[in-house]
Short mmCIF file of C-alpha atoms in Angstrom, two decimals:
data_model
loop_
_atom_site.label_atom_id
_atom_site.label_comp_id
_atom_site.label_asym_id
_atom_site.label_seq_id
_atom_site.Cartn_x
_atom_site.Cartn_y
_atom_site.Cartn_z
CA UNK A 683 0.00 0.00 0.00
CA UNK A 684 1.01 3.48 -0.63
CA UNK A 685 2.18 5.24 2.68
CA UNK A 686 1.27 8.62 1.09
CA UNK A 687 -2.22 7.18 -0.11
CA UNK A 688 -5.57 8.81 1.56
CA UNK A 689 -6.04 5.30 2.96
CA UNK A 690 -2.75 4.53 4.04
CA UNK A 691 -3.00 7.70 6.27
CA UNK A 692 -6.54 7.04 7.77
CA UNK A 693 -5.43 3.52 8.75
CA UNK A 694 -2.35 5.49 10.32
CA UNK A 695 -4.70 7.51 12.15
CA UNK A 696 -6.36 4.45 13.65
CA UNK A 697 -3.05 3.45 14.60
CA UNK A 698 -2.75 6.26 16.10
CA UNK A 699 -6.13 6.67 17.84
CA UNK A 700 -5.30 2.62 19.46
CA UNK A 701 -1.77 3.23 20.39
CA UNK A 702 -2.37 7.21 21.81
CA UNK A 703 0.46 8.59 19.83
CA UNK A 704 0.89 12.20 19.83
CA UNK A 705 4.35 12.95 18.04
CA UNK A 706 4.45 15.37 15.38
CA UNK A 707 4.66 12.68 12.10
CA UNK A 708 1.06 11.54 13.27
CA UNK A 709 -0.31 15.11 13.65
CA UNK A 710 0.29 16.18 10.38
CA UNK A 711 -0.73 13.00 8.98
CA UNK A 712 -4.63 13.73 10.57
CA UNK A 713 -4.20 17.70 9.40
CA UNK A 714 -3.89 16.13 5.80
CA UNK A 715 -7.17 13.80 5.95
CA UNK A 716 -9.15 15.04 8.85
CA UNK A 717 -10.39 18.68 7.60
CA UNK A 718 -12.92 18.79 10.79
CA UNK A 719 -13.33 22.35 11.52
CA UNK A 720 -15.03 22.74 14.88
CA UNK A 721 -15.34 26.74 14.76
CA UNK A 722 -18.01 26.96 12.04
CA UNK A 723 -19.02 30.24 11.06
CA UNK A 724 -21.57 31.26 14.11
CA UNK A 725 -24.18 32.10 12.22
CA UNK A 726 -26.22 30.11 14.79
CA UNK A 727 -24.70 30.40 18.63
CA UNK A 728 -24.83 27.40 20.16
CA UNK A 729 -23.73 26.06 23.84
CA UNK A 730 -22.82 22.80 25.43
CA UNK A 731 -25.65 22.09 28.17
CA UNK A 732 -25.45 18.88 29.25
CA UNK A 733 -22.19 16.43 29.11
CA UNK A 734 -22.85 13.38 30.45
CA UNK A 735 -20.15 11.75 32.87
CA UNK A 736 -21.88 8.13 32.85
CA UNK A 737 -19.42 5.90 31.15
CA UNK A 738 -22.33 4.48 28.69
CA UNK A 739 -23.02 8.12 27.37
CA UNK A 740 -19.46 9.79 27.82
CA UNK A 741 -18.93 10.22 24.19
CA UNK A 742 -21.96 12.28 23.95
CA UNK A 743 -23.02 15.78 24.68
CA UNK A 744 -26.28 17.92 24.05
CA UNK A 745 -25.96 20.79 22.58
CA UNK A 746 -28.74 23.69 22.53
CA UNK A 747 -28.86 26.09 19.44
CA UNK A 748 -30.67 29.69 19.44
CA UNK A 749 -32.26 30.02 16.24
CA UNK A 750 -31.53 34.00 15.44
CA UNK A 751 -35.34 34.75 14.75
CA UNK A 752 -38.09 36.32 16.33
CA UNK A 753 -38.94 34.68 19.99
CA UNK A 754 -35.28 32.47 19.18
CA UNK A 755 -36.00 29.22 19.34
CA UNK A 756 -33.65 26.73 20.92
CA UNK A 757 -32.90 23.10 19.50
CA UNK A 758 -31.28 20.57 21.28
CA UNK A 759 -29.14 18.34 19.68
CA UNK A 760 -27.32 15.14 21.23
CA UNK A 761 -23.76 14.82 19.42
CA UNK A 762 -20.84 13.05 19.59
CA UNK A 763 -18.22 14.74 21.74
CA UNK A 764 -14.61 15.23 19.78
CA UNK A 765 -12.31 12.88 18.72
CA UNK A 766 -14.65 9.55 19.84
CA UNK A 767 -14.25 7.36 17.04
CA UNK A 768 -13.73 3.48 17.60
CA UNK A 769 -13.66 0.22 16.16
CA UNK A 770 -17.20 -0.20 15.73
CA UNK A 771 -17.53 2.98 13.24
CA UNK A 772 -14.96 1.88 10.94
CA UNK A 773 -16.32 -1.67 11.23
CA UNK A 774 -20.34 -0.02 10.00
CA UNK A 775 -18.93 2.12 7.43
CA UNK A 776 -17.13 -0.67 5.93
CA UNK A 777 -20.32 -3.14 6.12
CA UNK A 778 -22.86 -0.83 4.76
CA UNK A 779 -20.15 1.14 1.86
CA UNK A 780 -20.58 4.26 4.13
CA UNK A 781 -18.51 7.15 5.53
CA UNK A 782 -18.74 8.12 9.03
CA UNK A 783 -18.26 11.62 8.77
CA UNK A 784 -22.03 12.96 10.14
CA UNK A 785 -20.88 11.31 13.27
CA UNK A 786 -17.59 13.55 13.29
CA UNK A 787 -18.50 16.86 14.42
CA UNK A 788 -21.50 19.28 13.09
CA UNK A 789 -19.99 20.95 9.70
CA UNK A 790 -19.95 24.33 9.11
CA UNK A 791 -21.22 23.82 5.70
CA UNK A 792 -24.69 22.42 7.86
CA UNK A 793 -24.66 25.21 9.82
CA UNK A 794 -24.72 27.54 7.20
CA UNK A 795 -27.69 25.47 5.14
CA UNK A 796 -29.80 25.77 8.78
CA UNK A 797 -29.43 29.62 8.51
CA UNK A 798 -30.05 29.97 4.85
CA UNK A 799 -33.22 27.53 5.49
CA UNK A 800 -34.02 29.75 8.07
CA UNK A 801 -34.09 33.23 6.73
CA UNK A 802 -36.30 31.74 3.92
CA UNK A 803 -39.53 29.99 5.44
CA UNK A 804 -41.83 31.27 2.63
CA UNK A 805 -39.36 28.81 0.37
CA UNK A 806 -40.42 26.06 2.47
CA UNK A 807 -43.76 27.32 3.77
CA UNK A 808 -46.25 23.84 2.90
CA UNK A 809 -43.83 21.99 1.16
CA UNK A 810 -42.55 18.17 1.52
CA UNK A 811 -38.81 18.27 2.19
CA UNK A 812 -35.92 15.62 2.59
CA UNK A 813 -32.16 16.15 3.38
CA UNK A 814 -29.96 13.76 2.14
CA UNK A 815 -26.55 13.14 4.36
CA UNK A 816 -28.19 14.95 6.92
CA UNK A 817 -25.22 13.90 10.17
CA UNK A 818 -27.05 15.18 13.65
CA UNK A 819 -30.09 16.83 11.62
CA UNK A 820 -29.70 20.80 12.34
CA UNK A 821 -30.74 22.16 8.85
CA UNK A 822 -33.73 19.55 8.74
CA UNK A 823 -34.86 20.65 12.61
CA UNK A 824 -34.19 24.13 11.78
CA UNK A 825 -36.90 23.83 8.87
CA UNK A 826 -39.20 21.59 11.01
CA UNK A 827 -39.06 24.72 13.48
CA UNK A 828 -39.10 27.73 11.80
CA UNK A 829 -41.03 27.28 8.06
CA UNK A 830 -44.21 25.47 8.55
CA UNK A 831 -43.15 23.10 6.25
CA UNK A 832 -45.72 19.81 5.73
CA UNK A 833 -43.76 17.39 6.29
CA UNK A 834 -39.23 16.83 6.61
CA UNK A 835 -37.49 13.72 6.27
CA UNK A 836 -34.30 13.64 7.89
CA UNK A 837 -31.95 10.87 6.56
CA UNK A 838 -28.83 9.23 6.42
CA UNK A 839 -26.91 6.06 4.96
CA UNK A 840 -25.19 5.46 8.51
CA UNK A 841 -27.47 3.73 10.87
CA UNK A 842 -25.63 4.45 13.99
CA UNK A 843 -26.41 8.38 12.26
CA UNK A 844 -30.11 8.00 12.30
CA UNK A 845 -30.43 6.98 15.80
CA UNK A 846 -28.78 10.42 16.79
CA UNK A 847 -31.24 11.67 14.32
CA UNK A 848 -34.40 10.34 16.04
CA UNK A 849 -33.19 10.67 19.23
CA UNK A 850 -32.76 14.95 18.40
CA UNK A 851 -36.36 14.22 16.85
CA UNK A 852 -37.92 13.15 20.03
CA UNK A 853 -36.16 15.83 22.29
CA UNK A 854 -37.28 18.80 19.77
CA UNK A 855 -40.82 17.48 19.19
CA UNK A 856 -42.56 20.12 20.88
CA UNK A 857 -41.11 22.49 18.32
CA UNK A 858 -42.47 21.46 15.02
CA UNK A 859 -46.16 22.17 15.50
CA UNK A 860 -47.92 21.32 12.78
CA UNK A 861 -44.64 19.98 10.53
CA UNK A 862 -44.46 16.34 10.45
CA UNK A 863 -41.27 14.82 11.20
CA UNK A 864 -39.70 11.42 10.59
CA UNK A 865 -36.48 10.24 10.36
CA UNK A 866 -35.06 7.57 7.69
CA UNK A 867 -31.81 5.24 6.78
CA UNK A 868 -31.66 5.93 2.92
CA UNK A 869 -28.54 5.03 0.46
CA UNK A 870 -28.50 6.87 -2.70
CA UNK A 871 -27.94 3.39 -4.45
CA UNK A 872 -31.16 2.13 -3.20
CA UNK A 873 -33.07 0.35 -6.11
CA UNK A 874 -36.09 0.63 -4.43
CA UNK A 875 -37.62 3.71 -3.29
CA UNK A 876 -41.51 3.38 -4.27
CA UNK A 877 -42.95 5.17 -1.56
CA UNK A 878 -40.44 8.40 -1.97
CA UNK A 879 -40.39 8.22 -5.56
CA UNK A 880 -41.47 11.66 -6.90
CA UNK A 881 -42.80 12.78 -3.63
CA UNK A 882 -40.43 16.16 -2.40
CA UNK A 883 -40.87 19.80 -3.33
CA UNK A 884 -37.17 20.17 -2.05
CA UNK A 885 -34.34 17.98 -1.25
CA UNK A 886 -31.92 20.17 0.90
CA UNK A 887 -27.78 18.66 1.79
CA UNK A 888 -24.80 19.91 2.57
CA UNK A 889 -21.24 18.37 2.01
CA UNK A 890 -22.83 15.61 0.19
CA UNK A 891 -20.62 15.73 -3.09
CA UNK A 892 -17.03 15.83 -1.24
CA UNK A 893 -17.02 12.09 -2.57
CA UNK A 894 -16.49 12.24 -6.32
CA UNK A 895 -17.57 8.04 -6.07
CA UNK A 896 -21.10 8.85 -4.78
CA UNK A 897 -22.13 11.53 -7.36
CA UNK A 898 -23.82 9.40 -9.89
CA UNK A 899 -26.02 7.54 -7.10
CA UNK A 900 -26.73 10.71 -5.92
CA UNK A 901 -27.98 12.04 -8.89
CA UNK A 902 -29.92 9.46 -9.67
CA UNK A 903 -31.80 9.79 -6.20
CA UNK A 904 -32.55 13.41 -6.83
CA UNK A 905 -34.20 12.86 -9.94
CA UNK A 906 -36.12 10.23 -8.45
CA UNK A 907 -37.10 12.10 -5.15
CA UNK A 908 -37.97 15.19 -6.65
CA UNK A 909 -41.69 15.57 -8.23
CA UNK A 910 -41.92 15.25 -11.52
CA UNK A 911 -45.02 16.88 -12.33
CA UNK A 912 -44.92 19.88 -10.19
CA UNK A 913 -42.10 22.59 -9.69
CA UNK A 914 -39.28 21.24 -7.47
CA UNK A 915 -35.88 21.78 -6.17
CA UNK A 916 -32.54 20.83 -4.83
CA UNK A 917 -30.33 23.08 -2.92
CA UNK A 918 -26.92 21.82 -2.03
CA UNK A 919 -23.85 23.79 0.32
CA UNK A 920 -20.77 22.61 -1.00
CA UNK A 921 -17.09 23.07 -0.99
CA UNK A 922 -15.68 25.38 -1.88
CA UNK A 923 -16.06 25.70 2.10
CA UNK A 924 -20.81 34.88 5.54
CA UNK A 925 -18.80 36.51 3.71
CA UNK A 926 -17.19 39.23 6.21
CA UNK A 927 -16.23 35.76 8.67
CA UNK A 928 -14.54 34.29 5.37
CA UNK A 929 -12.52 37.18 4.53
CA UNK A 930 -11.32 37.40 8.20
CA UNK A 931 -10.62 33.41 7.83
CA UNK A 932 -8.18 33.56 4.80
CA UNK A 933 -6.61 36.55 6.34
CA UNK A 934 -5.41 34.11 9.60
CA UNK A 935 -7.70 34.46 12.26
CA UNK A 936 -6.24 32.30 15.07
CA UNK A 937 -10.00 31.17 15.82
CA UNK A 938 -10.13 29.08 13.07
CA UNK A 939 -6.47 27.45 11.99
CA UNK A 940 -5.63 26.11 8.97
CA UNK A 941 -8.74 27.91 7.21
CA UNK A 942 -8.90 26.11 3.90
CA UNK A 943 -11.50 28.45 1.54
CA UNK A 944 -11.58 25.53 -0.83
CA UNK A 945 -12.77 23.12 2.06
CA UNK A 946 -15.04 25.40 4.15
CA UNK A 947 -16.61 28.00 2.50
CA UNK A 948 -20.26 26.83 1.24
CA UNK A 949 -21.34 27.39 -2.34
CA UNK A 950 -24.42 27.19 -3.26
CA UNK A 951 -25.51 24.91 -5.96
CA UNK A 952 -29.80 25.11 -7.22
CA UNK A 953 -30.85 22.07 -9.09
CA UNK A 954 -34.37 22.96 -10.37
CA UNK A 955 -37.26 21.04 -12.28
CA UNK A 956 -39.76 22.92 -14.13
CA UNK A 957 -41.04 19.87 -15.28
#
């Protein structure tokens, strides 16, 4: 195997994570595949509440965002605390073809598609709407909250994701009034999707291309998601990893190290049918 190859280093990274190693070949080994950024833009301020020191929940932590809209409503999401990857996630991502990276840490490029989702509820205002690679939920949640949408599906390919998914479902239920809410494990190379096919005014996701291998199955599940005989949409945040916070970024803010622009800052891509 290549010792420079992408999965040379991440098995190198296990090593590391097993053994506890800390010297300086290993470190920049993880800055050159790990590109978790845990400052994110804050666009929506969030705060640790509860960190649970019970040894079955250690790895976890709730976290409570304040939506930056009239009456600010809070979310609570449970999340993985930092650097708690083990055996058992590489084991599931291997088994099911999946990465593990919603597990990770909550992406800035998902924080920014909550606040977009946000600031537009008439977009979503009565419509059906499913995010794809969805990790912990927020953007989903933050439309369930704030846009009187009908009904959002919040899904993932990684099961041990969608458990963290309707877990933050049940502890924000009393949020979503009228929206319905439901979680779902969905692979974009499902052959089978009868009961979705055609069914979503929007399909929202962010950081879902980074994988160049993925892109044609993920195509092919927006086209069959989206309805075919109404107006529909897609909006995707993707790298290039608001504006103002970005230009202070590249400059060398010291809040946010190693800033990559082509990494972090969120483009927005608009796939639309007109039928």
């Amino acid at each position: 195997m290549d010792p420079t190859s992408s999965s040379s280093l991440r098995w190198n990274i296990l090593r590391q994570a097993l053994l506890r190693r800390s010297d300086s070949q290993s470190q920049a080994e993880i800055k050159r595949i790990s590109r978790k950024a845990t400052q994110g833009f804050n666009l929506i301020p969030c705060q640790v509440v509860d960190s649970s020191p019970q040894s079955d929940h250690s790895r976890e932590a709730c976290v409570c965002y304040t939506l930056p809209i009239t009456a600010s409503p809070k979310l609570y999401l449970t999340q993985r605390v930092d650097n708690c990857s083990d055996l058992n996630d590489f084991e599931i991502s291997n088994r099911y073809n999946i990465d593990n990276t919603g597990l990770v840490c909550q992406w800035p490029s998902e924080e920014v598609l909550a606040f977009f989702c946000q600031s537009q509820p008439d977009r979503f205002r009565g419509k059906r709407v499913i995010e794809l690679g969805s990790g912990y939920g927020l953007a989903s949640l933050v439309i369930a909250a704030a846009t009187e949408a009908t009904e959002v599906v919040i899904s993932d390919g990684n099961p041990q994701v969608v458990n963290y998914i309707m877990r933050n479902i049940e502890s924000n239920s009393m949020a979503f009034r009228g929206t319905s809410v439901r979680a779902m494990e969905l692979h974009w190379n499902q052959h089978e999707l009868s009961e979705l096919n055609n069914t979503f005014d929007i399909i929202v996701a962010s950081d879902c291309t980074f994988f160049k291998e993925f892109h044609k199955h993920l195509a092919r599940a927006i086209k069959m998601l989206l309805k075919a005989k109404e107006p529909s949409e897609a909006l995707f945040f993707s790298p290039k990893r608001v504006w103002k916070r970005h230009e202070t970024l590249v400059k060398g803010d010291e809040a946010w190290p190693n800033y990559d622009k082509n990494h972090c800052y969120p483009l927005l891509i608009q796939i639309t049918n007109h039928m």
